[in-house]
Amino acid sequence: PGRWDVSAAGHLSAGAAPLETAKAEVRQELGLELGLDVLSAGWVGTLPSCATGETRSGPFVCNEFQELFVIRTTTAALDALELDAGEVAAIQTVAASDLLAALEAGDEFYVPRPPHYRRELRAALGALGVGV
């Protein structure tokens, strides 16, 4: 909370399919309808993640796997987003190079991402021809 993130996010229930869960999360948080074919084409990979920190309830350790998708969309689709106020406070578009630079620098305004995540994100954006 209180930081920019690169995407919609959620957790898989036991037995749930990653593609269907991603579709539901994007629809719920952003009001964006994506076909399973679009998500499948945008799937980058499954990345391990470990985060530690502190909340009002005390310290935490979160070990999980993250499914990373990179989807190219239109300005019209972005303009039509319907944010779930309980999940997303705001959206902002930034140049891919600026996003990656902020993540690399550990910018405090962004959710921290480990080096392997940043490498995969950079490669996926590059494959889309986005200037990074």
JSON list of C-alpha atoms in Angstrom, two decimals:
[
{"chain": "A", "resi": 1, "resn": "PRO", "atom": "CA", "xyz": [0.00, 0.00, 0.00]},
{"chain": "A", "resi": 2, "resn": "GLY", "atom": "CA", "xyz": [1.10, 3.53, -0.73]},
{"chain": "A", "resi": 3, "resn": "ARG", "atom": "CA", "xyz": [3.51, 2.59, -3.53]},
{"chain": "A", "resi": 4, "resn": "TRP", "atom": "CA", "xyz": [3.28, 2.33, -7.29]},
{"chain": "A", "resi": 5, "resn": "ASP", "atom": "CA", "xyz": [3.26, -1.21, -8.66]},
{"chain": "A", "resi": 6, "resn": "VAL", "atom": "CA", "xyz": [3.66, -2.42, -12.21]},
{"chain": "A", "resi": 7, "resn": "SER", "atom": "CA", "xyz": [0.41, -4.33, -12.52]},
{"chain": "A", "resi": 8, "resn": "ALA", "atom": "CA", "xyz": [-2.73, -5.89, -11.21]},
{"chain": "A", "resi": 9, "resn": "ALA", "atom": "CA", "xyz": [-1.95, -8.65, -8.73]},
{"chain": "A", "resi": 10, "resn": "GLY", "atom": "CA", "xyz": [-3.63, -11.42, -6.78]},
{"chain": "A", "resi": 11, "resn": "HIS", "atom": "CA", "xyz": [-3.15, -14.84, -5.29]},
{"chain": "A", "resi": 12, "resn": "LEU", "atom": "CA", "xyz": [-4.07, -18.24, -6.68]},
{"chain": "A", "resi": 13, "resn": "SER", "atom": "CA", "xyz": [-6.40, -20.46, -4.72]},
{"chain": "A", "resi": 14, "resn": "ALA", "atom": "CA", "xyz": [-5.48, -24.13, -4.50]},
{"chain": "A", "resi": 15, "resn": "GLY", "atom": "CA", "xyz": [-6.14, -25.77, -7.85]},
{"chain": "A", "resi": 16, "resn": "ALA", "atom": "CA", "xyz": [-6.76, -22.46, -9.66]},
{"chain": "A", "resi": 17, "resn": "ALA", "atom": "CA", "xyz": [-5.28, -21.87, -13.12]},
{"chain": "A", "resi": 18, "resn": "PRO", "atom": "CA", "xyz": [-2.84, -18.94, -13.43]},
{"chain": "A", "resi": 19, "resn": "LEU", "atom": "CA", "xyz": [-4.31, -17.65, -16.71]},
{"chain": "A", "resi": 20, "resn": "GLU", "atom": "CA", "xyz": [-7.88, -17.63, -15.44]},
{"chain": "A", "resi": 21, "resn": "THR", "atom": "CA", "xyz": [-6.82, -16.02, -12.15]},
{"chain": "A", "resi": 22, "resn": "ALA", "atom": "CA", "xyz": [-4.88, -13.32, -14.02]},
{"chain": "A", "resi": 23, "resn": "LYS", "atom": "CA", "xyz": [-7.91, -12.63, -16.20]},
{"chain": "A", "resi": 24, "resn": "ALA", "atom": "CA", "xyz": [-10.15, -12.30, -13.13]},
{"chain": "A", "resi": 25, "resn": "GLU", "atom": "CA", "xyz": [-7.70, -10.03, -11.28]},
{"chain": "A", "resi": 26, "resn": "VAL", "atom": "CA", "xyz": [-7.27, -7.66, -14.23]},
{"chain": "A", "resi": 27, "resn": "ARG", "atom": "CA", "xyz": [-11.05, -7.48, -14.65]},
{"chain": "A", "resi": 28, "resn": "GLN", "atom": "CA", "xyz": [-11.64, -6.97, -10.90]},
{"chain": "A", "resi": 29, "resn": "GLU", "atom": "CA", "xyz": [-8.93, -4.37, -10.27]},
{"chain": "A", "resi": 30, "resn": "LEU", "atom": "CA", "xyz": [-8.91, -2.47, -13.57]},
{"chain": "A", "resi": 31, "resn": "GLY", "atom": "CA", "xyz": [-12.16, -3.34, -15.32]},
{"chain": "A", "resi": 32, "resn": "LEU", "atom": "CA", "xyz": [-10.13, -4.55, -18.30]},
{"chain": "A", "resi": 33, "resn": "GLU", "atom": "CA", "xyz": [-11.37, -7.61, -20.20]},
{"chain": "A", "resi": 34, "resn": "LEU", "atom": "CA", "xyz": [-8.49, -9.65, -21.59]},
{"chain": "A", "resi": 35, "resn": "GLY", "atom": "CA", "xyz": [-8.90, -12.91, -23.48]},
{"chain": "A", "resi": 36, "resn": "LEU", "atom": "CA", "xyz": [-7.04, -15.99, -22.34]},
{"chain": "A", "resi": 37, "resn": "ASP", "atom": "CA", "xyz": [-5.25, -15.93, -25.71]},
{"chain": "A", "resi": 38, "resn": "VAL", "atom": "CA", "xyz": [-3.93, -12.41, -25.00]},
{"chain": "A", "resi": 39, "resn": "LEU", "atom": "CA", "xyz": [-2.78, -13.41, -21.53]},
{"chain": "A", "resi": 40, "resn": "SER", "atom": "CA", "xyz": [-1.18, -16.59, -22.79]},
{"chain": "A", "resi": 41, "resn": "ALA", "atom": "CA", "xyz": [0.75, -14.65, -25.45]},
{"chain": "A", "resi": 42, "resn": "GLY", "atom": "CA", "xyz": [1.87, -12.15, -22.79]},
{"chain": "A", "resi": 43, "resn": "TRP", "atom": "CA", "xyz": [3.03, -14.73, -20.26]},
{"chain": "A", "resi": 44, "resn": "VAL", "atom": "CA", "xyz": [6.69, -14.17, -19.42]},
{"chain": "A", "resi": 45, "resn": "GLY", "atom": "CA", "xyz": [7.23, -16.85, -16.80]},
{"chain": "A", "resi": 46, "resn": "THR", "atom": "CA", "xyz": [6.90, -17.99, -13.21]},
{"chain": "A", "resi": 47, "resn": "LEU", "atom": "CA", "xyz": [9.30, -16.20, -10.87]},
{"chain": "A", "resi": 48, "resn": "PRO", "atom": "CA", "xyz": [10.15, -17.06, -7.25]},
{"chain": "A", "resi": 49, "resn": "SER", "atom": "CA", "xyz": [9.73, -14.22, -4.78]},
{"chain": "A", "resi": 50, "resn": "CYS", "atom": "CA", "xyz": [10.63, -13.67, -1.15]},
{"chain": "A", "resi": 51, "resn": "ALA", "atom": "CA", "xyz": [9.73, -10.50, 0.72]},
{"chain": "A", "resi": 52, "resn": "THR", "atom": "CA", "xyz": [10.28, -9.59, 4.34]},
{"chain": "A", "resi": 53, "resn": "GLY", "atom": "CA", "xyz": [9.13, -6.58, 6.24]},
{"chain": "A", "resi": 54, "resn": "GLU", "atom": "CA", "xyz": [7.06, -5.23, 9.05]},
{"chain": "A", "resi": 55, "resn": "THR", "atom": "CA", "xyz": [3.42, -4.31, 9.37]},
{"chain": "A", "resi": 56, "resn": "ARG", "atom": "CA", "xyz": [1.36, -3.00, 12.27]},
{"chain": "A", "resi": 57, "resn": "SER", "atom": "CA", "xyz": [0.89, -6.65, 13.23]},
{"chain": "A", "resi": 58, "resn": "GLY", "atom": "CA", "xyz": [4.61, -7.36, 13.33]},
{"chain": "A", "resi": 59, "resn": "PRO", "atom": "CA", "xyz": [7.30, -8.80, 11.04]},
{"chain": "A", "resi": 60, "resn": "PHE", "atom": "CA", "xyz": [6.45, -10.98, 8.05]},
{"chain": "A", "resi": 61, "resn": "VAL", "atom": "CA", "xyz": [8.10, -13.29, 5.53]},
{"chain": "A", "resi": 62, "resn": "CYS", "atom": "CA", "xyz": [6.28, -13.91, 2.26]},
{"chain": "A", "resi": 63, "resn": "ASN", "atom": "CA", "xyz": [7.57, -16.70, -0.01]},
{"chain": "A", "resi": 64, "resn": "GLU", "atom": "CA", "xyz": [5.64, -17.14, -3.24]},
{"chain": "A", "resi": 65, "resn": "PHE", "atom": "CA", "xyz": [5.79, -17.65, -6.97]},
{"chain": "A", "resi": 66, "resn": "GLN", "atom": "CA", "xyz": [4.72, -14.82, -9.26]},
{"chain": "A", "resi": 67, "resn": "GLU", "atom": "CA", "xyz": [3.28, -15.24, -12.73]},
{"chain": "A", "resi": 68, "resn": "LEU", "atom": "CA", "xyz": [4.57, -12.36, -14.86]},
{"chain": "A", "resi": 69, "resn": "PHE", "atom": "CA", "xyz": [2.57, -11.17, -17.88]},
{"chain": "A", "resi": 70, "resn": "VAL", "atom": "CA", "xyz": [3.39, -8.24, -20.15]},
{"chain": "A", "resi": 71, "resn": "ILE", "atom": "CA", "xyz": [0.49, -7.04, -22.29]},
{"chain": "A", "resi": 72, "resn": "ARG", "atom": "CA", "xyz": [0.48, -4.28, -24.89]},
{"chain": "A", "resi": 73, "resn": "THR", "atom": "CA", "xyz": [-2.78, -2.34, -25.01]},
{"chain": "A", "resi": 74, "resn": "THR", "atom": "CA", "xyz": [-4.21, 0.80, -26.54]},
{"chain": "A", "resi": 75, "resn": "THR", "atom": "CA", "xyz": [-4.63, 4.29, -25.14]},
{"chain": "A", "resi": 76, "resn": "ALA", "atom": "CA", "xyz": [-8.38, 3.88, -25.60]},
{"chain": "A", "resi": 77, "resn": "ALA", "atom": "CA", "xyz": [-8.33, 0.78, -23.38]},
{"chain": "A", "resi": 78, "resn": "LEU", "atom": "CA", "xyz": [-6.37, 2.67, -20.73]},
{"chain": "A", "resi": 79, "resn": "ASP", "atom": "CA", "xyz": [-8.81, 5.57, -20.89]},
{"chain": "A", "resi": 80, "resn": "ALA", "atom": "CA", "xyz": [-11.71, 3.15, -20.32]},
{"chain": "A", "resi": 81, "resn": "LEU", "atom": "CA", "xyz": [-10.27, 1.50, -17.20]},
{"chain": "A", "resi": 82, "resn": "GLU", "atom": "CA", "xyz": [-12.66, 1.20, -14.26]},
{"chain": "A", "resi": 83, "resn": "LEU", "atom": "CA", "xyz": [-10.59, 1.01, -11.09]},
{"chain": "A", "resi": 84, "resn": "ASP", "atom": "CA", "xyz": [-11.75, -0.92, -8.04]},
{"chain": "A", "resi": 85, "resn": "ALA", "atom": "CA", "xyz": [-11.25, 1.74, -5.36]},
{"chain": "A", "resi": 86, "resn": "GLY", "atom": "CA", "xyz": [-10.69, -0.95, -2.73]},
{"chain": "A", "resi": 87, "resn": "GLU", "atom": "CA", "xyz": [-7.80, -2.39, -4.75]},
{"chain": "A", "resi": 88, "resn": "VAL", "atom": "CA", "xyz": [-6.32, 0.43, -6.83]},
{"chain": "A", "resi": 89, "resn": "ALA", "atom": "CA", "xyz": [-6.01, 4.06, -5.73]},
{"chain": "A", "resi": 90, "resn": "ALA", "atom": "CA", "xyz": [-4.78, 5.44, -9.06]},
{"chain": "A", "resi": 91, "resn": "ILE", "atom": "CA", "xyz": [-3.02, 4.59, -12.30]},
{"chain": "A", "resi": 92, "resn": "GLN", "atom": "CA", "xyz": [-0.22, 6.42, -14.03]},
{"chain": "A", "resi": 93, "resn": "THR", "atom": "CA", "xyz": [1.50, 5.75, -17.32]},
{"chain": "A", "resi": 94, "resn": "VAL", "atom": "CA", "xyz": [5.27, 6.05, -17.45]},
{"chain": "A", "resi": 95, "resn": "ALA", "atom": "CA", "xyz": [7.86, 5.32, -20.09]},
{"chain": "A", "resi": 96, "resn": "ALA", "atom": "CA", "xyz": [9.21, 1.78, -19.81]},
{"chain": "A", "resi": 97, "resn": "SER", "atom": "CA", "xyz": [12.75, 3.14, -19.47]},
{"chain": "A", "resi": 98, "resn": "ASP", "atom": "CA", "xyz": [11.67, 5.39, -16.58]},
{"chain": "A", "resi": 99, "resn": "LEU", "atom": "CA", "xyz": [9.91, 2.51, -14.83]},
{"chain": "A", "resi": 100, "resn": "LEU", "atom": "CA", "xyz": [12.91, 0.23, -15.15]},
{"chain": "A", "resi": 101, "resn": "ALA", "atom": "CA", "xyz": [15.29, 2.96, -13.99]},
{"chain": "A", "resi": 102, "resn": "ALA", "atom": "CA", "xyz": [13.11, 3.59, -10.90]},
{"chain": "A", "resi": 103, "resn": "LEU", "atom": "CA", "xyz": [13.00, -0.14, -10.10]},
{"chain": "A", "resi": 104, "resn": "GLU", "atom": "CA", "xyz": [16.77, -0.49, -10.59]},
{"chain": "A", "resi": 105, "resn": "ALA", "atom": "CA", "xyz": [17.42, 2.50, -8.32]},
{"chain": "A", "resi": 106, "resn": "GLY", "atom": "CA", "xyz": [15.17, 1.13, -5.58]},
{"chain": "A", "resi": 107, "resn": "ASP", "atom": "CA", "xyz": [12.91, 4.18, -5.82]},
{"chain": "A", "resi": 108, "resn": "GLU", "atom": "CA", "xyz": [10.91, 4.29, -2.58]},
{"chain": "A", "resi": 109, "resn": "PHE", "atom": "CA", "xyz": [7.72, 5.17, -4.47]},
{"chain": "A", "resi": 110, "resn": "TYR", "atom": "CA", "xyz": [7.64, 1.74, -6.19]},
{"chain": "A", "resi": 111, "resn": "VAL", "atom": "CA", "xyz": [7.09, -1.76, -4.83]},
{"chain": "A", "resi": 112, "resn": "PRO", "atom": "CA", "xyz": [10.61, -3.23, -4.67]},
{"chain": "A", "resi": 113, "resn": "ARG", "atom": "CA", "xyz": [11.41, -5.92, -7.24]},
{"chain": "A", "resi": 114, "resn": "PRO", "atom": "CA", "xyz": [14.41, -8.29, -7.10]},
{"chain": "A", "resi": 115, "resn": "PRO", "atom": "CA", "xyz": [17.04, -8.36, -9.86]},
{"chain": "A", "resi": 116, "resn": "HIS", "atom": "CA", "xyz": [15.67, -11.49, -11.60]},
{"chain": "A", "resi": 117, "resn": "TYR", "atom": "CA", "xyz": [12.20, -9.89, -11.83]},
{"chain": "A", "resi": 118, "resn": "ARG", "atom": "CA", "xyz": [13.65, -6.68, -13.29]},
{"chain": "A", "resi": 119, "resn": "ARG", "atom": "CA", "xyz": [15.70, -8.69, -15.84]},
{"chain": "A", "resi": 120, "resn": "GLU", "atom": "CA", "xyz": [12.65, -10.63, -17.01]},
{"chain": "A", "resi": 121, "resn": "LEU", "atom": "CA", "xyz": [10.54, -7.47, -17.19]},
{"chain": "A", "resi": 122, "resn": "ARG", "atom": "CA", "xyz": [13.24, -5.66, -19.20]},
{"chain": "A", "resi": 123, "resn": "ALA", "atom": "CA", "xyz": [13.57, -8.58, -21.62]},
{"chain": "A", "resi": 124, "resn": "ALA", "atom": "CA", "xyz": [9.78, -8.86, -22.08]},
{"chain": "A", "resi": 125, "resn": "LEU", "atom": "CA", "xyz": [9.40, -5.14, -22.73]},
{"chain": "A", "resi": 126, "resn": "GLY", "atom": "CA", "xyz": [12.31, -5.28, -25.18]},
{"chain": "A", "resi": 127, "resn": "ALA", "atom": "CA", "xyz": [10.67, -8.17, -27.01]},
{"chain": "A", "resi": 128, "resn": "LEU", "atom": "CA", "xyz": [7.60, -5.96, -27.49]},
{"chain": "A", "resi": 129, "resn": "GLY", "atom": "CA", "xyz": [9.81, -3.29, -29.03]},
{"chain": "A", "resi": 130, "resn": "VAL", "atom": "CA", "xyz": [9.33, -0.92, -26.12]},
{"chain": "A", "resi": 131, "resn": "GLY", "atom": "CA", "xyz": [12.36, 1.36, -25.79]},
{"chain": "A", "resi": 132, "resn": "VAL", "atom": "CA", "xyz": [14.20, 0.19, -22.70]}
]
